[in-house]
Amino acid sequence: MATPPEVPPEALRGEDIVKRFGAVTALDGVGLTLRQGEILGVLGDNGAGKSTLIKILTGFHQQTSGKLFVHGEETLLRSVDHARSLGIECVYQDLALANSLSIYHNMFLNREIIHRGPFRLLNNRAMRARAAECLDEIGVHVPSVDLPVEQLSGGQRQAIAVARAVNSNARILLLDEPLAAMGAREAGLIIDLILRLKEKGGLSIVMIMHNYAQTLDIADRVMLMQRGRVTYQREAASTSVAELMEIVRREYREMRGTAQ
Ligand SMILES: Nc1ncnc2c1ncn2[C@@H]1O[C@H](COP(=O)(O)OP(=O)(O)OP(=O)(O)O)[C@@H](O)[C@H]1O
Ligand SMILES: [Mg+2]
């Protein structure tokens, strides 16, 4: 008897997620499944609800209704710390790095290594060594981990934010526009980093993207959001930039039609 192709277990699933902010319905019945080891690319216009979805998956917002399952178990994510304790890490659209602090301090922000003993001093030596080791492991090259983050380029900064999330033993990584406002070279650095992390295995990634071609290059599956809903989901290998553009164009035509 032929064995069916193996489908990896799910890492995250959302069912009929609704999120309202007062009179605004940001998410209007969103369903999504992220499988282990998969990269899911999320596309959509400004205001489509992409960041809101990520913020629910990372425990920053709670859904108004709908269910979330983490590693197959129904879970209400109460806070970012709660989500983090389940291995969910996020790199936000508006990055949370402390620009005046060194790279290695940033990598251990809020989870500093402390010396044993009564004085609870920071163990800078251990943090510096671990930060360098982690960056090296995932192929991020910086002149020194002692450099303040403000001296890095946008792409390097983004890479540090991703490295920091990965360094925390994340099993699910949520990236909100990691390539925003980046040149081709910097975007290439992040794409390489993400693909290397994927090859290492064990990590599932949701990434919000703007560029259709980059999304199809990097993601296993793409999902298009329009006005709080998921309007399209497909294996990346079986869609194209032209098809995605056509769907979005159709929506514009319909919106113009209703406005007239
Ligand atoms: N904290 C909030 N309070 C009130 N409304 C909000 C809040 N956050 C988001 N919204 C609204 O929810 C909708 C979706 O916003 P969201 O930030 O999720 O969009 P997005 O798809 O990430 O857009 P962009 O591509 O511009 O980042 C928008 O209408 C926005 O104004
Ligand atoms: Mg957003």
PDB file of C-alpha atoms and ligand atoms in Angstrom:
ATOM      1  CA  MET A   1       0.000   0.000   0.000  1.00  0.00           C
ATOM      2  CA  ALA A   2       1.356   3.434  -0.898  1.00  0.00           C
ATOM      3  CA  THR A   3       1.992   5.640   2.108  1.00  0.00           C
ATOM      4  CA  PRO A   4       0.510   9.120   1.790  1.00  0.00           C
ATOM      5  CA  PRO A   5       3.034  11.975   1.601  1.00  0.00           C
ATOM      6  CA  GLU A   6       4.012  13.037   5.081  1.00  0.00           C
ATOM      7  CA  VAL A   7       2.428  16.293   6.203  1.00  0.00           C
ATOM      8  CA  PRO A   8       4.401  17.986   8.993  1.00  0.00           C
ATOM      9  CA  PRO A   9       2.440  18.658  12.178  1.00  0.00           C
ATOM     10  CA  GLU A  10       0.978  22.124  12.609  1.00  0.00           C
ATOM     11  CA  ALA A  11       2.852  24.731  14.610  1.00  0.00           C
ATOM     12  CA  LEU A  12       0.113  27.374  14.692  1.00  0.00           C
ATOM     13  CA  ARG A  13      -3.503  27.461  13.632  1.00  0.00           C
ATOM     14  CA  GLY A  14      -6.074  30.233  13.799  1.00  0.00           C
ATOM     15  CA  GLU A  15      -9.780  29.626  13.239  1.00  0.00           C
ATOM     16  CA  ASP A  16     -12.236  32.378  12.414  1.00  0.00           C
ATOM     17  CA  ILE A  17     -10.189  35.076  14.156  1.00  0.00           C
ATOM     18  CA  VAL A  18     -12.026  38.375  14.567  1.00  0.00           C
ATOM     19  CA  LYS A  19     -10.420  41.494  16.006  1.00  0.00           C
ATOM     20  CA  ARG A  20     -12.293  44.736  16.560  1.00  0.00           C
ATOM     21  CA  PHE A  21     -10.877  48.026  17.755  1.00  0.00           C
ATOM     22  CA  GLY A  22     -14.031  49.924  18.698  1.00  0.00           C
ATOM     23  CA  ALA A  23     -15.945  50.386  15.462  1.00  0.00           C
ATOM     24  CA  VAL A  24     -13.040  49.147  13.291  1.00  0.00           C
ATOM     25  CA  THR A  25     -13.015  45.470  12.341  1.00  0.00           C
ATOM     26  CA  ALA A  26      -9.330  44.819  11.655  1.00  0.00           C
ATOM     27  CA  LEU A  27      -9.730  41.033  11.246  1.00  0.00           C
ATOM     28  CA  ASP A  28     -12.973  39.585  10.004  1.00  0.00           C
ATOM     29  CA  GLY A  29     -12.822  35.802  10.325  1.00  0.00           C
ATOM     30  CA  VAL A  30      -9.206  34.897   9.518  1.00  0.00           C
ATOM     31  CA  GLY A  31      -8.105  31.278   9.303  1.00  0.00           C
ATOM     32  CA  LEU A  32      -4.495  30.223   8.955  1.00  0.00           C
ATOM     33  CA  THR A  33      -2.326  27.165   9.408  1.00  0.00           C
ATOM     34  CA  LEU A  34       1.448  27.214   9.799  1.00  0.00           C
ATOM     35  CA  ARG A  35       3.111  23.820   9.551  1.00  0.00           C
ATOM     36  CA  GLN A  36       6.377  22.922  11.269  1.00  0.00           C
ATOM     37  CA  GLY A  37       9.404  23.938   9.249  1.00  0.00           C
ATOM     38  CA  GLU A  38       7.319  26.017   6.862  1.00  0.00           C
ATOM     39  CA  ILE A  39       7.635  29.645   5.770  1.00  0.00           C
ATOM     40  CA  LEU A  40       4.265  31.321   5.275  1.00  0.00           C
ATOM     41  CA  GLY A  41       4.370  34.651   3.422  1.00  0.00           C
ATOM     42  CA  VAL A  42       1.562  37.090   4.187  1.00  0.00           C
ATOM     43  CA  LEU A  43       0.787  39.759   1.597  1.00  0.00           C
ATOM     44  CA  GLY A  44      -1.797  42.518   1.544  1.00  0.00           C
ATOM     45  CA  ASP A  45      -2.423  46.213   1.232  1.00  0.00           C
ATOM     46  CA  ASN A  46      -1.916  48.834   3.940  1.00  0.00           C
ATOM     47  CA  GLY A  47      -4.543  48.375   6.617  1.00  0.00           C
ATOM     48  CA  ALA A  48      -5.438  44.825   5.495  1.00  0.00           C
ATOM     49  CA  GLY A  49      -4.896  43.532   9.044  1.00  0.00           C
ATOM     50  CA  LYS A  50      -1.485  41.851   8.659  1.00  0.00           C
ATOM     51  CA  SER A  51       0.206  43.425  11.696  1.00  0.00           C
ATOM     52  CA  THR A  52      -2.922  42.922  13.784  1.00  0.00           C
ATOM     53  CA  LEU A  53      -2.833  39.216  12.966  1.00  0.00           C
ATOM     54  CA  ILE A  54       0.850  38.977  13.932  1.00  0.00           C
ATOM     55  CA  LYS A  55       0.160  40.865  17.156  1.00  0.00           C
ATOM     56  CA  ILE A  56      -2.517  38.328  18.071  1.00  0.00           C
ATOM     57  CA  LEU A  57      -0.217  35.417  17.258  1.00  0.00           C
ATOM     58  CA  THR A  58       2.435  36.946  19.508  1.00  0.00           C
ATOM     59  CA  GLY A  59       0.087  37.630  22.441  1.00  0.00           C
ATOM     60  CA  PHE A  60       0.298  41.436  22.154  1.00  0.00           C
ATOM     61  CA  HIS A  61      -3.423  41.735  21.305  1.00  0.00           C
ATOM     62  CA  GLN A  62      -6.143  39.228  22.166  1.00  0.00           C
ATOM     63  CA  GLN A  63      -8.691  38.294  19.528  1.00  0.00           C
ATOM     64  CA  THR A  64     -12.292  39.467  19.979  1.00  0.00           C
ATOM     65  CA  SER A  65     -13.410  35.974  18.961  1.00  0.00           C
ATOM     66  CA  GLY A  66     -12.028  32.880  17.282  1.00  0.00           C
ATOM     67  CA  LYS A  67      -9.650  30.139  18.320  1.00  0.00           C
ATOM     68  CA  LEU A  68      -5.876  29.769  18.331  1.00  0.00           C
ATOM     69  CA  PHE A  69      -4.001  26.495  18.509  1.00  0.00           C
ATOM     70  CA  VAL A  70      -0.292  26.370  19.372  1.00  0.00           C
ATOM     71  CA  HIS A  71       1.380  23.059  18.506  1.00  0.00           C
ATOM     72  CA  GLY A  72      -2.090  21.556  18.211  1.00  0.00           C
ATOM     73  CA  GLU A  73      -3.392  22.727  21.560  1.00  0.00           C
ATOM     74  CA  GLU A  74      -6.077  25.380  21.911  1.00  0.00           C
ATOM     75  CA  THR A  75      -4.470  28.339  23.649  1.00  0.00           C
ATOM     76  CA  LEU A  76      -5.501  31.872  24.544  1.00  0.00           C
ATOM     77  CA  LEU A  77      -2.287  33.869  24.345  1.00  0.00           C
ATOM     78  CA  ARG A  78      -2.538  36.194  27.328  1.00  0.00           C
ATOM     79  CA  SER A  79       0.627  38.224  26.765  1.00  0.00           C
ATOM     80  CA  VAL A  80       3.848  38.465  24.780  1.00  0.00           C
ATOM     81  CA  ASP A  81       5.623  36.691  27.667  1.00  0.00           C
ATOM     82  CA  HIS A  82       3.071  33.901  27.562  1.00  0.00           C
ATOM     83  CA  ALA A  83       3.582  33.455  23.816  1.00  0.00           C
ATOM     84  CA  ARG A  84       7.350  33.573  24.332  1.00  0.00           C
ATOM     85  CA  SER A  85       7.128  30.810  26.936  1.00  0.00           C
ATOM     86  CA  LEU A  86       5.545  28.667  24.194  1.00  0.00           C
ATOM     87  CA  GLY A  87       8.427  29.403  21.808  1.00  0.00           C
ATOM     88  CA  ILE A  88       6.762  32.176  19.795  1.00  0.00           C
ATOM     89  CA  GLU A  89       8.994  35.174  19.049  1.00  0.00           C
ATOM     90  CA  CYS A  90       8.238  38.258  16.994  1.00  0.00           C
ATOM     91  CA  VAL A  91      10.304  40.828  15.159  1.00  0.00           C
ATOM     92  CA  TYR A  92       8.032  43.846  14.914  1.00  0.00           C
ATOM     93  CA  GLN A  93       7.526  46.256  12.044  1.00  0.00           C
ATOM     94  CA  ASP A  94       8.761  49.067  14.298  1.00  0.00           C
ATOM     95  CA  LEU A  95      11.819  47.263  15.601  1.00  0.00           C
ATOM     96  CA  ALA A  96      12.422  47.102  19.306  1.00  0.00           C
ATOM     97  CA  LEU A  97      16.191  47.485  19.511  1.00  0.00           C
ATOM     98  CA  ALA A  98      17.895  49.858  21.931  1.00  0.00           C
ATOM     99  CA  ASN A  99      19.999  51.868  19.491  1.00  0.00           C
ATOM    100  CA  SER A 100      22.538  53.257  21.939  1.00  0.00           C
ATOM    101  CA  LEU A 101      23.338  49.821  23.406  1.00  0.00           C
ATOM    102  CA  SER A 102      25.868  47.379  21.994  1.00  0.00           C
ATOM    103  CA  ILE A 103      24.922  44.507  19.711  1.00  0.00           C
ATOM    104  CA  TYR A 104      25.510  41.950  22.437  1.00  0.00           C
ATOM    105  CA  HIS A 105      23.452  43.884  25.016  1.00  0.00           C
ATOM    106  CA  ASN A 106      20.622  44.059  22.494  1.00  0.00           C
ATOM    107  CA  MET A 107      20.788  40.334  21.941  1.00  0.00           C
ATOM    108  CA  PHE A 108      20.263  39.744  25.643  1.00  0.00           C
ATOM    109  CA  LEU A 109      17.860  42.592  26.322  1.00  0.00           C
ATOM    110  CA  ASN A 110      15.410  41.536  29.051  1.00  0.00           C
ATOM    111  CA  ARG A 111      17.128  38.187  29.455  1.00  0.00           C
ATOM    112  CA  GLU A 112      20.562  39.252  30.593  1.00  0.00           C
ATOM    113  CA  ILE A 113      23.041  36.697  31.883  1.00  0.00           C
ATOM    114  CA  ILE A 114      23.722  37.481  35.527  1.00  0.00           C
ATOM    115  CA  HIS A 115      26.776  36.498  37.615  1.00  0.00           C
ATOM    116  CA  ARG A 116      26.046  34.054  40.367  1.00  0.00           C
ATOM    117  CA  GLY A 117      26.452  35.528  43.822  1.00  0.00           C
ATOM    118  CA  PRO A 118      24.875  38.212  45.943  1.00  0.00           C
ATOM    119  CA  PHE A 119      25.369  41.262  43.678  1.00  0.00           C
ATOM    120  CA  ARG A 120      23.512  40.118  40.555  1.00  0.00           C
ATOM    121  CA  LEU A 121      26.004  41.821  38.230  1.00  0.00           C
ATOM    122  CA  LEU A 122      25.681  41.461  34.464  1.00  0.00           C
ATOM    123  CA  ASN A 123      27.946  38.802  33.060  1.00  0.00           C
ATOM    124  CA  ASN A 124      29.155  40.849  30.101  1.00  0.00           C
ATOM    125  CA  ARG A 125      31.854  38.365  29.186  1.00  0.00           C
ATOM    126  CA  ALA A 126      29.388  35.499  28.834  1.00  0.00           C
ATOM    127  CA  MET A 127      26.878  37.633  26.899  1.00  0.00           C
ATOM    128  CA  ARG A 128      29.557  38.937  24.540  1.00  0.00           C
ATOM    129  CA  ALA A 129      30.853  35.444  23.809  1.00  0.00           C
ATOM    130  CA  ARG A 130      27.389  33.934  23.346  1.00  0.00           C
ATOM    131  CA  ALA A 131      26.264  36.794  21.094  1.00  0.00           C
ATOM    132  CA  ALA A 132      29.323  36.411  18.845  1.00  0.00           C
ATOM    133  CA  GLU A 133      28.829  32.648  18.729  1.00  0.00           C
ATOM    134  CA  CYS A 134      25.148  32.962  17.827  1.00  0.00           C
ATOM    135  CA  LEU A 135      25.755  35.534  15.063  1.00  0.00           C
ATOM    136  CA  ASP A 136      28.542  33.404  13.670  1.00  0.00           C
ATOM    137  CA  GLU A 137      26.347  30.309  13.719  1.00  0.00           C
ATOM    138  CA  ILE A 138      23.651  31.959  11.630  1.00  0.00           C
ATOM    139  CA  GLY A 139      26.102  33.736   9.338  1.00  0.00           C
ATOM    140  CA  VAL A 140      25.582  37.367  10.393  1.00  0.00           C
ATOM    141  CA  HIS A 141      28.855  39.258  10.125  1.00  0.00           C
ATOM    142  CA  VAL A 142      29.466  42.389  12.187  1.00  0.00           C
ATOM    143  CA  PRO A 143      32.837  44.042  12.884  1.00  0.00           C
ATOM    144  CA  SER A 144      32.385  43.608  16.642  1.00  0.00           C
ATOM    145  CA  VAL A 145      29.529  42.759  19.008  1.00  0.00           C
ATOM    146  CA  ASP A 146      30.644  45.742  21.104  1.00  0.00           C
ATOM    147  CA  LEU A 147      29.414  48.197  18.449  1.00  0.00           C
ATOM    148  CA  PRO A 148      26.318  50.188  19.347  1.00  0.00           C
ATOM    149  CA  VAL A 149      23.380  49.148  17.178  1.00  0.00           C
ATOM    150  CA  GLU A 150      23.000  52.723  15.871  1.00  0.00           C
ATOM    151  CA  GLN A 151      26.239  52.272  13.899  1.00  0.00           C
ATOM    152  CA  LEU A 152      24.761  49.419  11.860  1.00  0.00           C
ATOM    153  CA  SER A 153      22.906  49.599   8.555  1.00  0.00           C
ATOM    154  CA  GLY A 154      19.158  48.950   8.427  1.00  0.00           C
ATOM    155  CA  GLY A 155      19.741  45.446   7.117  1.00  0.00           C
ATOM    156  CA  GLN A 156      22.316  44.586   9.775  1.00  0.00           C
ATOM    157  CA  ARG A 157      19.991  45.936  12.458  1.00  0.00           C
ATOM    158  CA  GLN A 158      17.168  43.791  11.142  1.00  0.00           C
ATOM    159  CA  ALA A 159      19.546  40.813  11.129  1.00  0.00           C
ATOM    160  CA  ILE A 160      20.390  41.455  14.797  1.00  0.00           C
ATOM    161  CA  ALA A 161      16.677  41.562  15.639  1.00  0.00           C
ATOM    162  CA  VAL A 162      16.144  38.235  13.863  1.00  0.00           C
ATOM    163  CA  ALA A 163      19.256  36.752  15.505  1.00  0.00           C
ATOM    164  CA  ARG A 164      17.999  37.851  18.883  1.00  0.00           C
ATOM    165  CA  ALA A 165      14.657  36.140  18.321  1.00  0.00           C
ATOM    166  CA  VAL A 166      16.374  32.965  17.140  1.00  0.00           C
ATOM    167  CA  ASN A 167      18.832  33.039  20.054  1.00  0.00           C
ATOM    168  CA  SER A 168      15.875  32.718  22.410  1.00  0.00           C
ATOM    169  CA  ASN A 169      15.123  29.178  21.192  1.00  0.00           C
ATOM    170  CA  ALA A 170      12.093  30.313  19.237  1.00  0.00           C
ATOM    171  CA  ARG A 171      10.216  27.535  17.476  1.00  0.00           C
ATOM    172  CA  ILE A 172       7.830  29.925  15.769  1.00  0.00           C
ATOM    173  CA  LEU A 173       9.160  33.175  14.365  1.00  0.00           C
ATOM    174  CA  LEU A 174       6.855  36.016  13.315  1.00  0.00           C
ATOM    175  CA  LEU A 175       8.422  38.701  11.141  1.00  0.00           C
ATOM    176  CA  ASP A 176       6.522  41.882  10.324  1.00  0.00           C
ATOM    177  CA  GLU A 177       7.998  43.297   7.107  1.00  0.00           C
ATOM    178  CA  PRO A 178      11.604  42.296   7.744  1.00  0.00           C
ATOM    179  CA  LEU A 179      12.616  43.707   4.356  1.00  0.00           C
ATOM    180  CA  ALA A 180      10.804  47.046   4.634  1.00  0.00           C
ATOM    181  CA  ALA A 181      12.753  50.056   3.398  1.00  0.00           C
ATOM    182  CA  MET A 182      15.779  47.953   2.452  1.00  0.00           C
ATOM    183  CA  GLY A 183      17.986  47.997  -0.567  1.00  0.00           C
ATOM    184  CA  ALA A 184      18.509  44.838  -2.605  1.00  0.00           C
ATOM    185  CA  ARG A 185      21.795  43.982  -0.868  1.00  0.00           C
ATOM    186  CA  GLU A 186      20.388  44.338   2.650  1.00  0.00           C
ATOM    187  CA  ALA A 187      17.219  42.448   1.728  1.00  0.00           C
ATOM    188  CA  GLY A 188      19.450  39.704   0.317  1.00  0.00           C
ATOM    189  CA  LEU A 189      21.239  39.440   3.683  1.00  0.00           C
ATOM    190  CA  ILE A 190      17.973  38.879   5.536  1.00  0.00           C
ATOM    191  CA  ILE A 191      16.611  36.455   2.929  1.00  0.00           C
ATOM    192  CA  ASP A 192      19.823  34.395   3.143  1.00  0.00           C
ATOM    193  CA  LEU A 193      19.624  34.429   6.927  1.00  0.00           C
ATOM    194  CA  ILE A 194      16.021  33.239   6.930  1.00  0.00           C
ATOM    195  CA  LEU A 195      16.735  30.493   4.404  1.00  0.00           C
ATOM    196  CA  ARG A 196      19.722  29.319   6.473  1.00  0.00           C
ATOM    197  CA  LEU A 197      17.526  29.187   9.582  1.00  0.00           C
ATOM    198  CA  LYS A 198      14.986  27.160   7.668  1.00  0.00           C
ATOM    199  CA  GLU A 199      17.678  24.714   6.534  1.00  0.00           C
ATOM    200  CA  LYS A 200      18.786  24.214  10.131  1.00  0.00           C
ATOM    201  CA  GLY A 201      15.271  22.883  10.730  1.00  0.00           C
ATOM    202  CA  GLY A 202      12.833  23.072  13.617  1.00  0.00           C
ATOM    203  CA  LEU A 203      11.694  26.627  12.963  1.00  0.00           C
ATOM    204  CA  SER A 204       8.358  27.711  11.494  1.00  0.00           C
ATOM    205  CA  ILE A 205       8.078  31.252  10.164  1.00  0.00           C
ATOM    206  CA  VAL A 206       5.275  33.675   9.322  1.00  0.00           C
ATOM    207  CA  MET A 207       6.569  36.702   7.456  1.00  0.00           C
ATOM    208  CA  ILE A 208       4.650  39.745   6.298  1.00  0.00           C
ATOM    209  CA  MET A 209       6.005  40.927   2.980  1.00  0.00           C
ATOM    210  CA  HIS A 210       5.444  43.675   0.460  1.00  0.00           C
ATOM    211  CA  ASN A 211       7.311  42.426  -2.574  1.00  0.00           C
ATOM    212  CA  TYR A 212       5.512  39.609  -4.410  1.00  0.00           C
ATOM    213  CA  ALA A 213       8.599  38.264  -6.174  1.00  0.00           C
ATOM    214  CA  GLN A 214      10.657  38.107  -2.960  1.00  0.00           C
ATOM    215  CA  THR A 215       7.745  36.380  -1.234  1.00  0.00           C
ATOM    216  CA  LEU A 216       7.491  33.694  -3.888  1.00  0.00           C
ATOM    217  CA  ASP A 217      11.284  33.193  -3.682  1.00  0.00           C
ATOM    218  CA  ILE A 218      11.379  32.601   0.037  1.00  0.00           C
ATOM    219  CA  ALA A 219       7.970  31.304   1.171  1.00  0.00           C
ATOM    220  CA  ASP A 220       6.591  27.775   0.913  1.00  0.00           C
ATOM    221  CA  ARG A 221       3.074  29.129   0.939  1.00  0.00           C
ATOM    222  CA  VAL A 222       1.572  32.563   0.371  1.00  0.00           C
ATOM    223  CA  MET A 223      -1.549  34.081   1.828  1.00  0.00           C
ATOM    224  CA  LEU A 224      -3.174  37.280   0.646  1.00  0.00           C
ATOM    225  CA  MET A 225      -5.167  39.472   3.058  1.00  0.00           C
ATOM    226  CA  GLN A 226      -7.656  42.060   1.908  1.00  0.00           C
ATOM    227  CA  ARG A 227      -9.716  44.205   4.257  1.00  0.00           C
ATOM    228  CA  GLY A 228      -9.425  41.899   7.268  1.00  0.00           C
ATOM    229  CA  ARG A 229      -9.971  38.670   5.371  1.00  0.00           C
ATOM    230  CA  VAL A 230      -7.808  35.986   3.810  1.00  0.00           C
ATOM    231  CA  THR A 231      -8.804  36.040   0.164  1.00  0.00           C
ATOM    232  CA  TYR A 232      -6.198  33.689  -1.301  1.00  0.00           C
ATOM    233  CA  GLN A 233      -3.845  30.920  -0.133  1.00  0.00           C
ATOM    234  CA  ARG A 234      -1.618  28.815  -2.323  1.00  0.00           C
ATOM    235  CA  GLU A 235       1.668  26.887  -2.420  1.00  0.00           C
ATOM    236  CA  ALA A 236       4.261  29.390  -3.618  1.00  0.00           C
ATOM    237  CA  ALA A 237       5.362  26.976  -6.335  1.00  0.00           C
ATOM    238  CA  SER A 238       1.894  26.934  -7.875  1.00  0.00           C
ATOM    239  CA  THR A 239       1.235  30.669  -8.156  1.00  0.00           C
ATOM    240  CA  SER A 240       2.963  33.617  -9.794  1.00  0.00           C
ATOM    241  CA  VAL A 241       3.518  37.338  -9.393  1.00  0.00           C
ATOM    242  CA  ALA A 242       1.108  37.877 -12.296  1.00  0.00           C
ATOM    243  CA  GLU A 243      -1.644  35.859 -10.616  1.00  0.00           C
ATOM    244  CA  LEU A 244      -1.243  37.688  -7.285  1.00  0.00           C
ATOM    245  CA  MET A 245      -1.255  41.064  -9.060  1.00  0.00           C
ATOM    246  CA  GLU A 246      -4.392  40.145 -10.956  1.00  0.00           C
ATOM    247  CA  ILE A 247      -6.269  39.329  -7.731  1.00  0.00           C
ATOM    248  CA  VAL A 248      -5.280  42.649  -6.200  1.00  0.00           C
ATOM    249  CA  ARG A 249      -6.138  44.541  -9.406  1.00  0.00           C
ATOM    250  CA  ARG A 250      -9.571  42.916  -9.432  1.00  0.00           C
ATOM    251  CA  GLU A 251     -10.142  44.149  -5.886  1.00  0.00           C
ATOM    252  CA  TYR A 252      -9.208  47.722  -6.893  1.00  0.00           C
ATOM    253  CA  ARG A 253     -11.561  47.560  -9.841  1.00  0.00           C
ATOM    254  CA  GLU A 254     -14.371  46.345  -7.570  1.00  0.00           C
ATOM    255  CA  MET A 255     -13.669  49.064  -5.019  1.00  0.00           C
ATOM    256  CA  ARG A 256     -13.657  51.743  -7.719  1.00  0.00           C
ATOM    257  CA  GLY A 257     -16.898  50.287  -9.035  1.00  0.00           C
ATOM    258  CA  THR A 258     -18.609  50.566  -5.651  1.00  0.00           C
ATOM    259  CA  ALA A 259     -17.250  54.095  -5.122  1.00  0.00           C
ATOM    260  CA  GLN A 260     -18.818  55.398  -8.334  1.00  0.00           C
TER     261      GLN A 260
HETATM  262  N1  LIG B   1      -4.403  49.608  18.162  1.00  0.00           N
HETATM  263  C1  LIG B   1      -5.307  49.908  17.218  1.00  0.00           C
HETATM  264  N2  LIG B   1      -6.394  50.662  17.509  1.00  0.00           N
HETATM  265  C2  LIG B   1      -7.327  50.956  16.580  1.00  0.00           C
HETATM  266  N3  LIG B   1      -7.280  50.540  15.300  1.00  0.00           N
HETATM  267  C3  LIG B   1      -6.232  49.785  14.948  1.00  0.00           C
HETATM  268  C4  LIG B   1      -5.195  49.441  15.871  1.00  0.00           C
HETATM  269  N4  LIG B   1      -4.287  48.672  15.233  1.00  0.00           N
HETATM  270  C5  LIG B   1      -4.714  48.551  13.970  1.00  0.00           C
HETATM  271  N5  LIG B   1      -5.875  49.214  13.796  1.00  0.00           N
HETATM  272  C6  LIG B   1      -6.668  49.291  12.535  1.00  0.00           C
HETATM  273  O1  LIG B   1      -6.826  47.958  12.056  1.00  0.00           O
HETATM  274  C7  LIG B   1      -6.686  47.931  10.645  1.00  0.00           C
HETATM  275  C8  LIG B   1      -5.563  46.967  10.274  1.00  0.00           C
HETATM  276  O2  LIG B   1      -4.328  47.506  10.667  1.00  0.00           O
HETATM  277  P1  LIG B   1      -2.952  46.717  10.543  1.00  0.00           P
HETATM  278  O3  LIG B   1      -1.915  47.511  11.220  1.00  0.00           O
HETATM  279  O4  LIG B   1      -3.151  45.335  11.026  1.00  0.00           O
HETATM  280  O5  LIG B   1      -2.744  46.716   8.968  1.00  0.00           O
HETATM  281  P2  LIG B   1      -1.498  46.184   8.099  1.00  0.00           P
HETATM  282  O6  LIG B   1      -2.043  45.202   7.137  1.00  0.00           O
HETATM  283  O7  LIG B   1      -0.402  45.746   8.983  1.00  0.00           O
HETATM  284  O8  LIG B   1      -1.087  47.494   7.306  1.00  0.00           O
HETATM  285  P3  LIG B   1       0.400  48.054   6.875  1.00  0.00           P
HETATM  286  O9  LIG B   1       0.721  47.346   5.596  1.00  0.00           O
HETATM  287  O10 LIG B   1       0.147  49.498   6.650  1.00  0.00           O
HETATM  288  O11 LIG B   1       1.363  47.786   7.982  1.00  0.00           O
HETATM  289  C9  LIG B   1      -6.456  49.360  10.190  1.00  0.00           C
HETATM  290  O12 LIG B   1      -7.690  49.906   9.808  1.00  0.00           O
HETATM  291  C10 LIG B   1      -5.932  50.033  11.448  1.00  0.00           C
HETATM  292  O13 LIG B   1      -6.256  51.390  11.463  1.00  0.00           O
HETATM  293 MG    MG B   2       1.554  46.410   9.303  1.00  0.00          MG
END
